[in-house]
PDB file of C-alpha atoms in Angstrom:
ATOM      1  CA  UNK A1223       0.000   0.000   0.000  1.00 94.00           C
ATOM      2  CA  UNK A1224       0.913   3.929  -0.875  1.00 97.00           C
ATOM      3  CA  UNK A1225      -0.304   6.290   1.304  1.00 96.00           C
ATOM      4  CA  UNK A1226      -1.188   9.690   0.151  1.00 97.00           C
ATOM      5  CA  UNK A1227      -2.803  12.782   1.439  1.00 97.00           C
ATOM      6  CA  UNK A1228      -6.394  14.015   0.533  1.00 97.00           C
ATOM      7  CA  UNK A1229      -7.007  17.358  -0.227  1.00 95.00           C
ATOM      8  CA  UNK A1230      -8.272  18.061   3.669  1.00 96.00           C
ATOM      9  CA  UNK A1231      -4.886  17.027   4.364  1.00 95.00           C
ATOM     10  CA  UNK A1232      -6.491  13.496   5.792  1.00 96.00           C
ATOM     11  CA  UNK A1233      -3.762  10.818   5.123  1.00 97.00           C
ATOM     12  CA  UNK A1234      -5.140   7.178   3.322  1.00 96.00           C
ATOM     13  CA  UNK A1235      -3.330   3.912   2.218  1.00 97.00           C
ATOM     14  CA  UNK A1236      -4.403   2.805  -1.512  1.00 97.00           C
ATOM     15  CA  UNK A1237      -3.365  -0.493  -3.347  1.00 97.00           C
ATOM     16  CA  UNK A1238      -1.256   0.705  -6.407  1.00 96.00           C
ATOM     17  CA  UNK A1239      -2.055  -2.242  -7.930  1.00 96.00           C
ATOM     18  CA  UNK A1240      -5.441  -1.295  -8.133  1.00 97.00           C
ATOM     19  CA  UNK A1241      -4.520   2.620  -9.901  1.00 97.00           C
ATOM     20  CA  UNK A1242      -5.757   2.785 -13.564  1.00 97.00           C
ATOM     21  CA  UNK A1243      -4.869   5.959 -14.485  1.00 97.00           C
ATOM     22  CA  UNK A1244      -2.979   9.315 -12.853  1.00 97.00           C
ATOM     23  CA  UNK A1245      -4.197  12.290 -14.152  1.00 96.00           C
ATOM     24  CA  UNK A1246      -2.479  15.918 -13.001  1.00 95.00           C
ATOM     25  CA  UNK A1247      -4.897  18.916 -14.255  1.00 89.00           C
ATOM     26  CA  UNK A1248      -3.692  20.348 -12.038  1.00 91.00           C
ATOM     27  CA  UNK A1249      -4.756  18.712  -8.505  1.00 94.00           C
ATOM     28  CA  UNK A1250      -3.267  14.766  -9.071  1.00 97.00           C
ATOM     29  CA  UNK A1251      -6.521  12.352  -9.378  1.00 97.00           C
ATOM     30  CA  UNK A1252      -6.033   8.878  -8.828  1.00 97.00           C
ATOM     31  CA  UNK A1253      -8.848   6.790 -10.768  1.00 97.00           C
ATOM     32  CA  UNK A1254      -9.165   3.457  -9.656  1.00 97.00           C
ATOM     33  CA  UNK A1255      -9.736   0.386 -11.773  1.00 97.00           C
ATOM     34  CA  UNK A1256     -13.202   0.360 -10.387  1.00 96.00           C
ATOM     35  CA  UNK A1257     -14.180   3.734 -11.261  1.00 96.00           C
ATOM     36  CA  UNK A1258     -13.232   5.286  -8.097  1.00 97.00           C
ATOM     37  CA  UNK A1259     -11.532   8.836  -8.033  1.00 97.00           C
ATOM     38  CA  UNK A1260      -9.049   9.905  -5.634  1.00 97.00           C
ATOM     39  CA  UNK A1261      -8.090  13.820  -5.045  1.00 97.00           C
ATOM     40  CA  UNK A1262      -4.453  13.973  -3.340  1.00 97.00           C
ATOM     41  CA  UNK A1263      -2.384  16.346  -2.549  1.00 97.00           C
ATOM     42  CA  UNK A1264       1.225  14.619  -4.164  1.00 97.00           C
ATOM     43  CA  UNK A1265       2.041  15.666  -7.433  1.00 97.00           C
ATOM     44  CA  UNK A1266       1.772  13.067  -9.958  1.00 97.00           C
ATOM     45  CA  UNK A1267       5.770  12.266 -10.456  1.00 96.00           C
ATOM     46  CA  UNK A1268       5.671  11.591  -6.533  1.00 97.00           C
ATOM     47  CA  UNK A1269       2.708   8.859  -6.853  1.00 97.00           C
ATOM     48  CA  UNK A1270       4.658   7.130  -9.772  1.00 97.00           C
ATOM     49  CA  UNK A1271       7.983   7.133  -7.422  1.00 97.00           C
ATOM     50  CA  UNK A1272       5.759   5.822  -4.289  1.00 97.00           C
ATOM     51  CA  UNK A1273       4.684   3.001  -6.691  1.00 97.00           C
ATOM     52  CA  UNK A1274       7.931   2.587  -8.118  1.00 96.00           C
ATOM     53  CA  UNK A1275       9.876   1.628  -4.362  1.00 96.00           C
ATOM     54  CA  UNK A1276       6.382   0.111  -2.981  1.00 95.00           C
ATOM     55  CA  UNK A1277       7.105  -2.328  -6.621  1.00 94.00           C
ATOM     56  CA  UNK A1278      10.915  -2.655  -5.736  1.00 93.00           C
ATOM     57  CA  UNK A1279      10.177  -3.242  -1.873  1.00 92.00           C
ATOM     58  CA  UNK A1280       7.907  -6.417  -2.996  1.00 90.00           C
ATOM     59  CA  UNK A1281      10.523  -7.683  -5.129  1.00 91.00           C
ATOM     60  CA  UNK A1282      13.790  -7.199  -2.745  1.00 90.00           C
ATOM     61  CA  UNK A1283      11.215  -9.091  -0.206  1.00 89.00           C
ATOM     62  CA  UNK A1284      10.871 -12.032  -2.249  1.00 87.00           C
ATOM     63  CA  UNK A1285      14.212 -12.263  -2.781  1.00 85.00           C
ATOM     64  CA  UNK A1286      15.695 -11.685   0.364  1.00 78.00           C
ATOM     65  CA  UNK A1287      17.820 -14.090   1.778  1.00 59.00           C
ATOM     66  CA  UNK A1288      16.974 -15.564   5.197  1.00 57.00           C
ATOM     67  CA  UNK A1289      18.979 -13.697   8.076  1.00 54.00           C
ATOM     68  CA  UNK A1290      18.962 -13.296  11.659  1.00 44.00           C
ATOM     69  CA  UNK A1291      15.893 -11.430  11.592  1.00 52.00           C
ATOM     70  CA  UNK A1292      13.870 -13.586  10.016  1.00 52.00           C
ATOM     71  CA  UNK A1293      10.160 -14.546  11.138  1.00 54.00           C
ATOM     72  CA  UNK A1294       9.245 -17.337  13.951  1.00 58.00           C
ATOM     73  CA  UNK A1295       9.164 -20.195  12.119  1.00 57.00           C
ATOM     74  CA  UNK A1296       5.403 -21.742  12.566  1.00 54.00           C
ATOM     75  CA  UNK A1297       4.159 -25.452  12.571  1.00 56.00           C
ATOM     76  CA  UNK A1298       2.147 -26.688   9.559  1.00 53.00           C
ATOM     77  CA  UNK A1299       0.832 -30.221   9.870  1.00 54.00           C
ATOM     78  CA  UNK A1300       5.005 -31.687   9.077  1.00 55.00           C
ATOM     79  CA  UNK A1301       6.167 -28.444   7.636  1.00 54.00           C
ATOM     80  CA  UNK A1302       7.000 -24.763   9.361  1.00 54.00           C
ATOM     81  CA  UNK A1303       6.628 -21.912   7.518  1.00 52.00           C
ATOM     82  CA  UNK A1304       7.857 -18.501   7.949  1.00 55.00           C
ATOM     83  CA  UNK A1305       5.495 -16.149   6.299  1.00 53.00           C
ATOM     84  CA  UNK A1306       4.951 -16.067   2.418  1.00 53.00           C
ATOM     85  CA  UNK A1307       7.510 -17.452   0.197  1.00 52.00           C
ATOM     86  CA  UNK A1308       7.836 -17.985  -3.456  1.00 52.00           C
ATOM     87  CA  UNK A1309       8.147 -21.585  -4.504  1.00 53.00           C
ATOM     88  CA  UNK A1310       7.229 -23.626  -7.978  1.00 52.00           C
ATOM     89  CA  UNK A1311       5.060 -26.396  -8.235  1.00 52.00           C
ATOM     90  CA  UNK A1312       6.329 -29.167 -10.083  1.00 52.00           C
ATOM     91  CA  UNK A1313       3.940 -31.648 -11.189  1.00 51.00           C
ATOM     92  CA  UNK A1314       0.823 -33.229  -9.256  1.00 49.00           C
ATOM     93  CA  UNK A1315       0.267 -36.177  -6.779  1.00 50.00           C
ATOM     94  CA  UNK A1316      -2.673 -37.925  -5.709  1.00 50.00           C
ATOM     95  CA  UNK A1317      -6.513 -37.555  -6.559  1.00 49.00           C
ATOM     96  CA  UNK A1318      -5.984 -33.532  -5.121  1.00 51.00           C
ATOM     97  CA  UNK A1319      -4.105 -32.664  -7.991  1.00 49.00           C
ATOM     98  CA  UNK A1320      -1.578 -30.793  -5.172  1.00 52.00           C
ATOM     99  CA  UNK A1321       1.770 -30.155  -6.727  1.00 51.00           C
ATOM    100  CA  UNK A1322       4.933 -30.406  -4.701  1.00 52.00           C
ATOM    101  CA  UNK A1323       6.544 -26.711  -3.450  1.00 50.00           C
ATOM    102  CA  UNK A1324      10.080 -26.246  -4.113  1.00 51.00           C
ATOM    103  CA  UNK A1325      12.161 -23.291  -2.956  1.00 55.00           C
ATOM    104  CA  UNK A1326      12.501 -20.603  -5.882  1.00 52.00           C
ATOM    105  CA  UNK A1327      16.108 -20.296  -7.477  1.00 55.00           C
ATOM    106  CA  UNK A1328      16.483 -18.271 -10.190  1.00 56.00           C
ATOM    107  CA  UNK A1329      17.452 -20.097 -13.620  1.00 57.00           C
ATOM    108  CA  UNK A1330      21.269 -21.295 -14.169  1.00 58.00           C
ATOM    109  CA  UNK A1331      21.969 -19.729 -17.392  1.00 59.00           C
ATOM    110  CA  UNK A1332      23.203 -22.372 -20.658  1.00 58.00           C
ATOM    111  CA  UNK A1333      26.401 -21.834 -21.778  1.00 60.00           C
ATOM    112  CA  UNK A1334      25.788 -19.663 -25.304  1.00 59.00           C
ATOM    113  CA  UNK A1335      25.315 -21.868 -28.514  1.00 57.00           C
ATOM    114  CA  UNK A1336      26.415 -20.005 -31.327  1.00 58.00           C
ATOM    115  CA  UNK A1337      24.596 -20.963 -34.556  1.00 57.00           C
ATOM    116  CA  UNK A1338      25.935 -20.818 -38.212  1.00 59.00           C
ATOM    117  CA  UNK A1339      24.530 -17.132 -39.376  1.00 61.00           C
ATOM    118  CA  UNK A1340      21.356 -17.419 -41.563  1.00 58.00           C
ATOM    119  CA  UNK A1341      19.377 -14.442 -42.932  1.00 63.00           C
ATOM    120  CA  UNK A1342      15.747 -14.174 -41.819  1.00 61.00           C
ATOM    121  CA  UNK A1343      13.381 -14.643 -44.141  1.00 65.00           C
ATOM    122  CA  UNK A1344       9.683 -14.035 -43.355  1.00 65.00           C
ATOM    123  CA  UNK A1345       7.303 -17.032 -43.798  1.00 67.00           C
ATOM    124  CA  UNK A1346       4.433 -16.489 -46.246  1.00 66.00           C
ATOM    125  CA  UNK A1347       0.832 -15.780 -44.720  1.00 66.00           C
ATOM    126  CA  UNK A1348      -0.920 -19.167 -44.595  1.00 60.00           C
ATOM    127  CA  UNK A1349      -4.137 -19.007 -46.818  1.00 59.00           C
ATOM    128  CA  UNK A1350      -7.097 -19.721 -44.783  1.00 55.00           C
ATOM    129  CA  UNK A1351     -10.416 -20.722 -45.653  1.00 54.00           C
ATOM    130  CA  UNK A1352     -13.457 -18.992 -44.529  1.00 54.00           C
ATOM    131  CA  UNK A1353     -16.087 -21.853 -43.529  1.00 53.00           C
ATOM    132  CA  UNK A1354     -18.459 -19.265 -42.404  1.00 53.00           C
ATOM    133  CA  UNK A1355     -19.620 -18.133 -45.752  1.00 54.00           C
ATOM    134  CA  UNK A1356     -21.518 -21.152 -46.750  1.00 51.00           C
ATOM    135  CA  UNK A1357     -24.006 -20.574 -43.644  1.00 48.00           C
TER     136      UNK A1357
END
């Protein structure tokens, strides 16, 4: 969440994920994906840079390494968790369709393949048949 200041200088949290549009003419109106319109005091370059470190600040979370401050780890059934985490699920077991959680690493890059050099040449638009005329 942002927060920004209203116009009677009262201070409220929105989700930038839910912004739609900024407009600055010249009070700074946030219009929401549902319609709703915000006034705020900020000028519209200072919502964009709120979003833009709220953005990073969700990223450098998810891929923070686990230190000393972490979260109490808590029971779940056999597992403890310590708050959200990414993870992939790779394939499915049993009638529940559940897929096994893996820790996220990010992809180990191959070694470059370097290919004989061939011009591109466009392929020609397939010809397709219209079946709808006939109906």
């Amino acid at each position: 969440m942002i927060v920004v200041t209203r116009l009677n200088d009262s201070r409220f949290a929105v989700n930038p994920d839910l912004i739609e549009r900024i407009h600055e003419t010249p009070d700074t109106v946030l219009i929401m994906v549902d319609g709703a319109k915000y006034v705020v005091t900020e000028p519209m370059a200072e919502v964009i840079e709120m979003i833009a470190r709220y953005r990073a600040r969700i990223v450098s979370l998810a891929y923070d390494e686990p230190s000393a401050t972490a979260p109490t780890p808590q029971a779940l059934g056999n597992r403890t968790s310590t708050g959200p985490q990414l993870g992939i699920v790779r394939g499915s077991s049993g009638a529940g369709g559940a897929g096994r959680v893996t820790e996220f690493r990010p992809a180990v890059q191959a070694p470059a393949v370097h290919a004989p050099s061939v011009p591109f040449v466009p392929a020609a638009p397939a010809a397709s048949a219209d079946t709808t005329q006939g109906r």
